[in-house]
PDB file of C-alpha atoms in Angstrom:
ATOM      1  CA  UNK A 464      64.822 -47.524 112.551  1.00  0.00           C
ATOM      2  CA  UNK A 465      62.931 -44.320 111.947  1.00  0.00           C
ATOM      3  CA  UNK A 466      60.998 -43.726 108.788  1.00  0.00           C
ATOM      4  CA  UNK A 467      60.821 -40.231 107.427  1.00  0.00           C
ATOM      5  CA  UNK A 468      57.918 -39.284 105.256  1.00  0.00           C
ATOM      6  CA  UNK A 469      58.175 -36.507 102.776  1.00  0.00           C
ATOM      7  CA  UNK A 470      55.166 -34.761 101.391  1.00  0.00           C
ATOM      8  CA  UNK A 471      54.710 -35.663  97.776  1.00  0.00           C
ATOM      9  CA  UNK A 472      55.190 -32.770  95.392  1.00  0.00           C
ATOM     10  CA  UNK A 473      52.001 -31.848  93.562  1.00  0.00           C
ATOM     11  CA  UNK A 474      51.669 -33.049  90.006  1.00  0.00           C
ATOM     12  CA  UNK A 475      50.572 -30.915  87.081  1.00  0.00           C
ATOM     13  CA  UNK A 476      47.058 -32.319  87.482  1.00  0.00           C
ATOM     14  CA  UNK A 477      46.981 -31.168  91.119  1.00  0.00           C
ATOM     15  CA  UNK A 478      48.228 -27.725  90.137  1.00  0.00           C
ATOM     16  CA  UNK A 479      45.528 -27.388  87.477  1.00  0.00           C
ATOM     17  CA  UNK A 480      42.871 -28.516  89.951  1.00  0.00           C
ATOM     18  CA  UNK A 481      44.045 -26.049  92.567  1.00  0.00           C
ATOM     19  CA  UNK A 482      44.230 -23.270  89.993  1.00  0.00           C
ATOM     20  CA  UNK A 483      40.723 -23.926  88.714  1.00  0.00           C
ATOM     21  CA  UNK A 484      39.352 -23.972  92.257  1.00  0.00           C
ATOM     22  CA  UNK A 485      40.959 -20.624  93.025  1.00  0.00           C
ATOM     23  CA  UNK A 486      39.724 -19.297  89.664  1.00  0.00           C
ATOM     24  CA  UNK A 487      36.165 -20.365  90.481  1.00  0.00           C
ATOM     25  CA  UNK A 488      36.375 -18.856  93.973  1.00  0.00           C
ATOM     26  CA  UNK A 489      37.631 -15.508  92.682  1.00  0.00           C
ATOM     27  CA  UNK A 490      35.090 -15.424  89.851  1.00  0.00           C
ATOM     28  CA  UNK A 491      32.250 -16.325  92.234  1.00  0.00           C
ATOM     29  CA  UNK A 492      33.345 -13.512  94.549  1.00  0.00           C
ATOM     30  CA  UNK A 493      33.320 -11.060  91.646  1.00  0.00           C
ATOM     31  CA  UNK A 494      29.928 -12.286  90.416  1.00  0.00           C
ATOM     32  CA  UNK A 495      28.530 -12.062  93.947  1.00  0.00           C
ATOM     33  CA  UNK A 496      29.757  -8.525  94.548  1.00  0.00           C
ATOM     34  CA  UNK A 497      28.540  -7.343  91.139  1.00  0.00           C
ATOM     35  CA  UNK A 498      25.170  -9.007  91.737  1.00  0.00           C
ATOM     36  CA  UNK A 499      24.880  -7.251  95.112  1.00  0.00           C
ATOM     37  CA  UNK A 500      25.573  -3.894  93.441  1.00  0.00           C
ATOM     38  CA  UNK A 501      23.073  -4.672  90.710  1.00  0.00           C
ATOM     39  CA  UNK A 502      20.482  -5.532  93.338  1.00  0.00           C
ATOM     40  CA  UNK A 503      21.131  -2.319  95.248  1.00  0.00           C
ATOM     41  CA  UNK A 504      20.659  -0.438  91.969  1.00  0.00           C
ATOM     42  CA  UNK A 505      17.269  -2.082  91.481  1.00  0.00           C
ATOM     43  CA  UNK A 506      16.180  -1.456  95.069  1.00  0.00           C
ATOM     44  CA  UNK A 507      17.342   2.165  95.279  1.00  0.00           C
ATOM     45  CA  UNK A 508      16.099   3.547  91.977  1.00  0.00           C
ATOM     46  CA  UNK A 509      13.608   1.812  89.721  1.00  0.00           C
ATOM     47  CA  UNK A 510      14.206   4.389  87.000  1.00  0.00           C
ATOM     48  CA  UNK A 511      17.827   3.302  86.453  1.00  0.00           C
ATOM     49  CA  UNK A 512      16.678   0.237  84.532  1.00  0.00           C
ATOM     50  CA  UNK A 513      15.183   0.375  81.068  1.00  0.00           C
ATOM     51  CA  UNK A 514      11.595  -0.798  81.182  1.00  0.00           C
ATOM     52  CA  UNK A 515      10.149  -2.945  78.447  1.00  0.00           C
ATOM     53  CA  UNK A 516       6.541  -3.570  77.602  1.00  0.00           C
ATOM     54  CA  UNK A 517       4.903  -6.912  76.998  1.00  0.00           C
ATOM     55  CA  UNK A 518       7.779  -8.975  78.330  1.00  0.00           C
ATOM     56  CA  UNK A 519       6.787 -12.473  79.398  1.00  0.00           C
ATOM     57  CA  UNK A 520       8.771 -12.379  82.653  1.00  0.00           C
ATOM     58  CA  UNK A 521       7.667  -8.947  83.852  1.00  0.00           C
ATOM     59  CA  UNK A 522       8.401  -8.408  87.550  1.00  0.00           C
ATOM     60  CA  UNK A 523       8.794  -5.449  89.860  1.00  0.00           C
ATOM     61  CA  UNK A 524      12.367  -4.148  89.665  1.00  0.00           C
ATOM     62  CA  UNK A 525      12.555  -3.746  93.439  1.00  0.00           C
ATOM     63  CA  UNK A 526      11.746  -7.447  93.771  1.00  0.00           C
ATOM     64  CA  UNK A 527      14.452  -8.244  91.217  1.00  0.00           C
ATOM     65  CA  UNK A 528      16.820  -6.094  93.220  1.00  0.00           C
ATOM     66  CA  UNK A 529      16.246  -8.153  96.356  1.00  0.00           C
ATOM     67  CA  UNK A 530      16.678 -11.381  94.410  1.00  0.00           C
ATOM     68  CA  UNK A 531      20.056 -10.167  93.116  1.00  0.00           C
ATOM     69  CA  UNK A 532      21.183  -8.993  96.562  1.00  0.00           C
ATOM     70  CA  UNK A 533      20.374 -12.377  98.126  1.00  0.00           C
ATOM     71  CA  UNK A 534      22.012 -14.341  95.292  1.00  0.00           C
ATOM     72  CA  UNK A 535      25.090 -12.123  95.467  1.00  0.00           C
ATOM     73  CA  UNK A 536      25.397 -12.519  99.238  1.00  0.00           C
ATOM     74  CA  UNK A 537      25.147 -16.306  98.971  1.00  0.00           C
ATOM     75  CA  UNK A 538      27.708 -16.292  96.153  1.00  0.00           C
ATOM     76  CA  UNK A 539      30.217 -14.390  98.301  1.00  0.00           C
ATOM     77  CA  UNK A 540      29.657 -16.756 101.242  1.00  0.00           C
ATOM     78  CA  UNK A 541      30.084 -19.830  99.049  1.00  0.00           C
ATOM     79  CA  UNK A 542      33.259 -18.399  97.521  1.00  0.00           C
ATOM     80  CA  UNK A 543      34.772 -18.231 101.005  1.00  0.00           C
ATOM     81  CA  UNK A 544      34.093 -21.969 101.306  1.00  0.00           C
ATOM     82  CA  UNK A 545      35.706 -22.522  97.904  1.00  0.00           C
ATOM     83  CA  UNK A 546      38.924 -20.969  99.171  1.00  0.00           C
ATOM     84  CA  UNK A 547      38.857 -23.695 101.841  1.00  0.00           C
ATOM     85  CA  UNK A 548      38.265 -26.365  99.126  1.00  0.00           C
ATOM     86  CA  UNK A 549      35.113 -27.610 100.819  1.00  0.00           C
ATOM     87  CA  UNK A 550      32.955 -30.088  98.916  1.00  0.00           C
ATOM     88  CA  UNK A 551      29.748 -28.375 100.053  1.00  0.00           C
ATOM     89  CA  UNK A 552      31.088 -25.136  98.562  1.00  0.00           C
ATOM     90  CA  UNK A 553      31.738 -26.759  95.181  1.00  0.00           C
ATOM     91  CA  UNK A 554      28.192 -28.126  95.028  1.00  0.00           C
ATOM     92  CA  UNK A 555      26.718 -24.860  96.310  1.00  0.00           C
ATOM     93  CA  UNK A 556      28.881 -22.876  93.891  1.00  0.00           C
ATOM     94  CA  UNK A 557      27.447 -24.759  90.927  1.00  0.00           C
ATOM     95  CA  UNK A 558      23.911 -24.239  92.272  1.00  0.00           C
ATOM     96  CA  UNK A 559      24.409 -20.518  92.950  1.00  0.00           C
ATOM     97  CA  UNK A 560      26.044 -19.942  89.559  1.00  0.00           C
ATOM     98  CA  UNK A 561      23.114 -21.749  87.939  1.00  0.00           C
ATOM     99  CA  UNK A 562      20.638 -19.531  89.790  1.00  0.00           C
ATOM    100  CA  UNK A 563      22.605 -16.443  88.752  1.00  0.00           C
ATOM    101  CA  UNK A 564      22.362 -17.619  85.134  1.00  0.00           C
ATOM    102  CA  UNK A 565      18.584 -18.039  85.447  1.00  0.00           C
ATOM    103  CA  UNK A 566      18.127 -14.650  87.161  1.00  0.00           C
ATOM    104  CA  UNK A 567      20.208 -12.902  84.517  1.00  0.00           C
ATOM    105  CA  UNK A 568      18.370 -14.670  81.719  1.00  0.00           C
ATOM    106  CA  UNK A 569      15.088 -13.386  83.122  1.00  0.00           C
ATOM    107  CA  UNK A 570      16.662  -9.942  83.487  1.00  0.00           C
ATOM    108  CA  UNK A 571      17.900  -9.936  79.875  1.00  0.00           C
ATOM    109  CA  UNK A 572      15.549  -7.278  78.435  1.00  0.00           C
ATOM    110  CA  UNK A 573      16.532  -4.682  81.048  1.00  0.00           C
ATOM    111  CA  UNK A 574      20.309  -4.826  80.518  1.00  0.00           C
ATOM    112  CA  UNK A 575      21.134  -7.342  77.771  1.00  0.00           C
ATOM    113  CA  UNK A 576      24.920  -6.871  77.560  1.00  0.00           C
ATOM    114  CA  UNK A 577      25.407  -6.928  81.320  1.00  0.00           C
ATOM    115  CA  UNK A 578      23.195  -9.997  81.649  1.00  0.00           C
ATOM    116  CA  UNK A 579      25.153 -11.843  78.976  1.00  0.00           C
ATOM    117  CA  UNK A 580      28.446 -10.985  80.708  1.00  0.00           C
ATOM    118  CA  UNK A 581      27.122 -12.301  84.034  1.00  0.00           C
ATOM    119  CA  UNK A 582      25.819 -15.457  82.328  1.00  0.00           C
ATOM    120  CA  UNK A 583      29.257 -16.031  80.776  1.00  0.00           C
ATOM    121  CA  UNK A 584      31.031 -15.502  84.128  1.00  0.00           C
ATOM    122  CA  UNK A 585      28.666 -17.947  85.803  1.00  0.00           C
ATOM    123  CA  UNK A 586      29.161 -20.503  83.043  1.00  0.00           C
ATOM    124  CA  UNK A 587      32.939 -20.327  83.579  1.00  0.00           C
ATOM    125  CA  UNK A 588      32.391 -20.851  87.316  1.00  0.00           C
ATOM    126  CA  UNK A 589      30.262 -23.945  86.705  1.00  0.00           C
ATOM    127  CA  UNK A 590      32.844 -25.302  84.264  1.00  0.00           C
ATOM    128  CA  UNK A 591      35.737 -24.710  86.672  1.00  0.00           C
ATOM    129  CA  UNK A 592      33.916 -26.359  89.569  1.00  0.00           C
ATOM    130  CA  UNK A 593      32.743 -29.365  87.563  1.00  0.00           C
ATOM    131  CA  UNK A 594      35.958 -30.175  85.717  1.00  0.00           C
ATOM    132  CA  UNK A 595      37.991 -30.762  88.908  1.00  0.00           C
ATOM    133  CA  UNK A 596      37.678 -34.132  90.612  1.00  0.00           C
ATOM    134  CA  UNK A 597      37.793 -34.087  94.395  1.00  0.00           C
ATOM    135  CA  UNK A 598      40.802 -36.407  94.628  1.00  0.00           C
ATOM    136  CA  UNK A 599      42.758 -34.070  92.342  1.00  0.00           C
ATOM    137  CA  UNK A 600      41.967 -30.950  94.337  1.00  0.00           C
ATOM    138  CA  UNK A 601      44.536 -30.352  97.047  1.00  0.00           C
ATOM    139  CA  UNK A 602      44.536 -27.227  99.157  1.00  0.00           C
ATOM    140  CA  UNK A 603      45.246 -24.476  96.592  1.00  0.00           C
ATOM    141  CA  UNK A 604      47.512 -22.655  99.016  1.00  0.00           C
ATOM    142  CA  UNK A 605      49.755 -25.616  99.859  1.00  0.00           C
ATOM    143  CA  UNK A 606      53.327 -25.220  98.745  1.00  0.00           C
ATOM    144  CA  UNK A 607      55.532 -28.183  98.015  1.00  0.00           C
ATOM    145  CA  UNK A 608      58.316 -28.658 100.559  1.00  0.00           C
ATOM    146  CA  UNK A 609      61.667 -27.269  99.586  1.00  0.00           C
ATOM    147  CA  UNK A 610      64.678 -29.521  99.548  1.00  0.00           C
ATOM    148  CA  UNK A 611      67.545 -28.088 101.490  1.00  0.00           C
TER     149      UNK A 611
END
């Protein structure tokens, strides 16, 4: 007697988990690319940014540019791991998004609206990565088998 095993169709919980993982991966890619561009802006031309006087966290804008380039590059690399639903990528994604929030908070006086947008994007990434439990997160690109 031969037993046939069918793959179990994903439940709504699995679909939500997969969707949130893909959402976090796409958002982290966007945040990473935008952070790289912001860093290049700071490295290339210091006069693009508005300078403020007597700010507590006053740093050289070229240094900030390099910080943003490195954070953005790591964010893009981690997002590739998120597309593979790797646990290390979920943990790293939360850490990178947290660092992006801190960097943008410290960068707030130079471009306040842009910094707030990046903080909000990063907060959504952290939420999406933390709300999904590992056992609920199947491969986001798996399709349920079709019955013939």
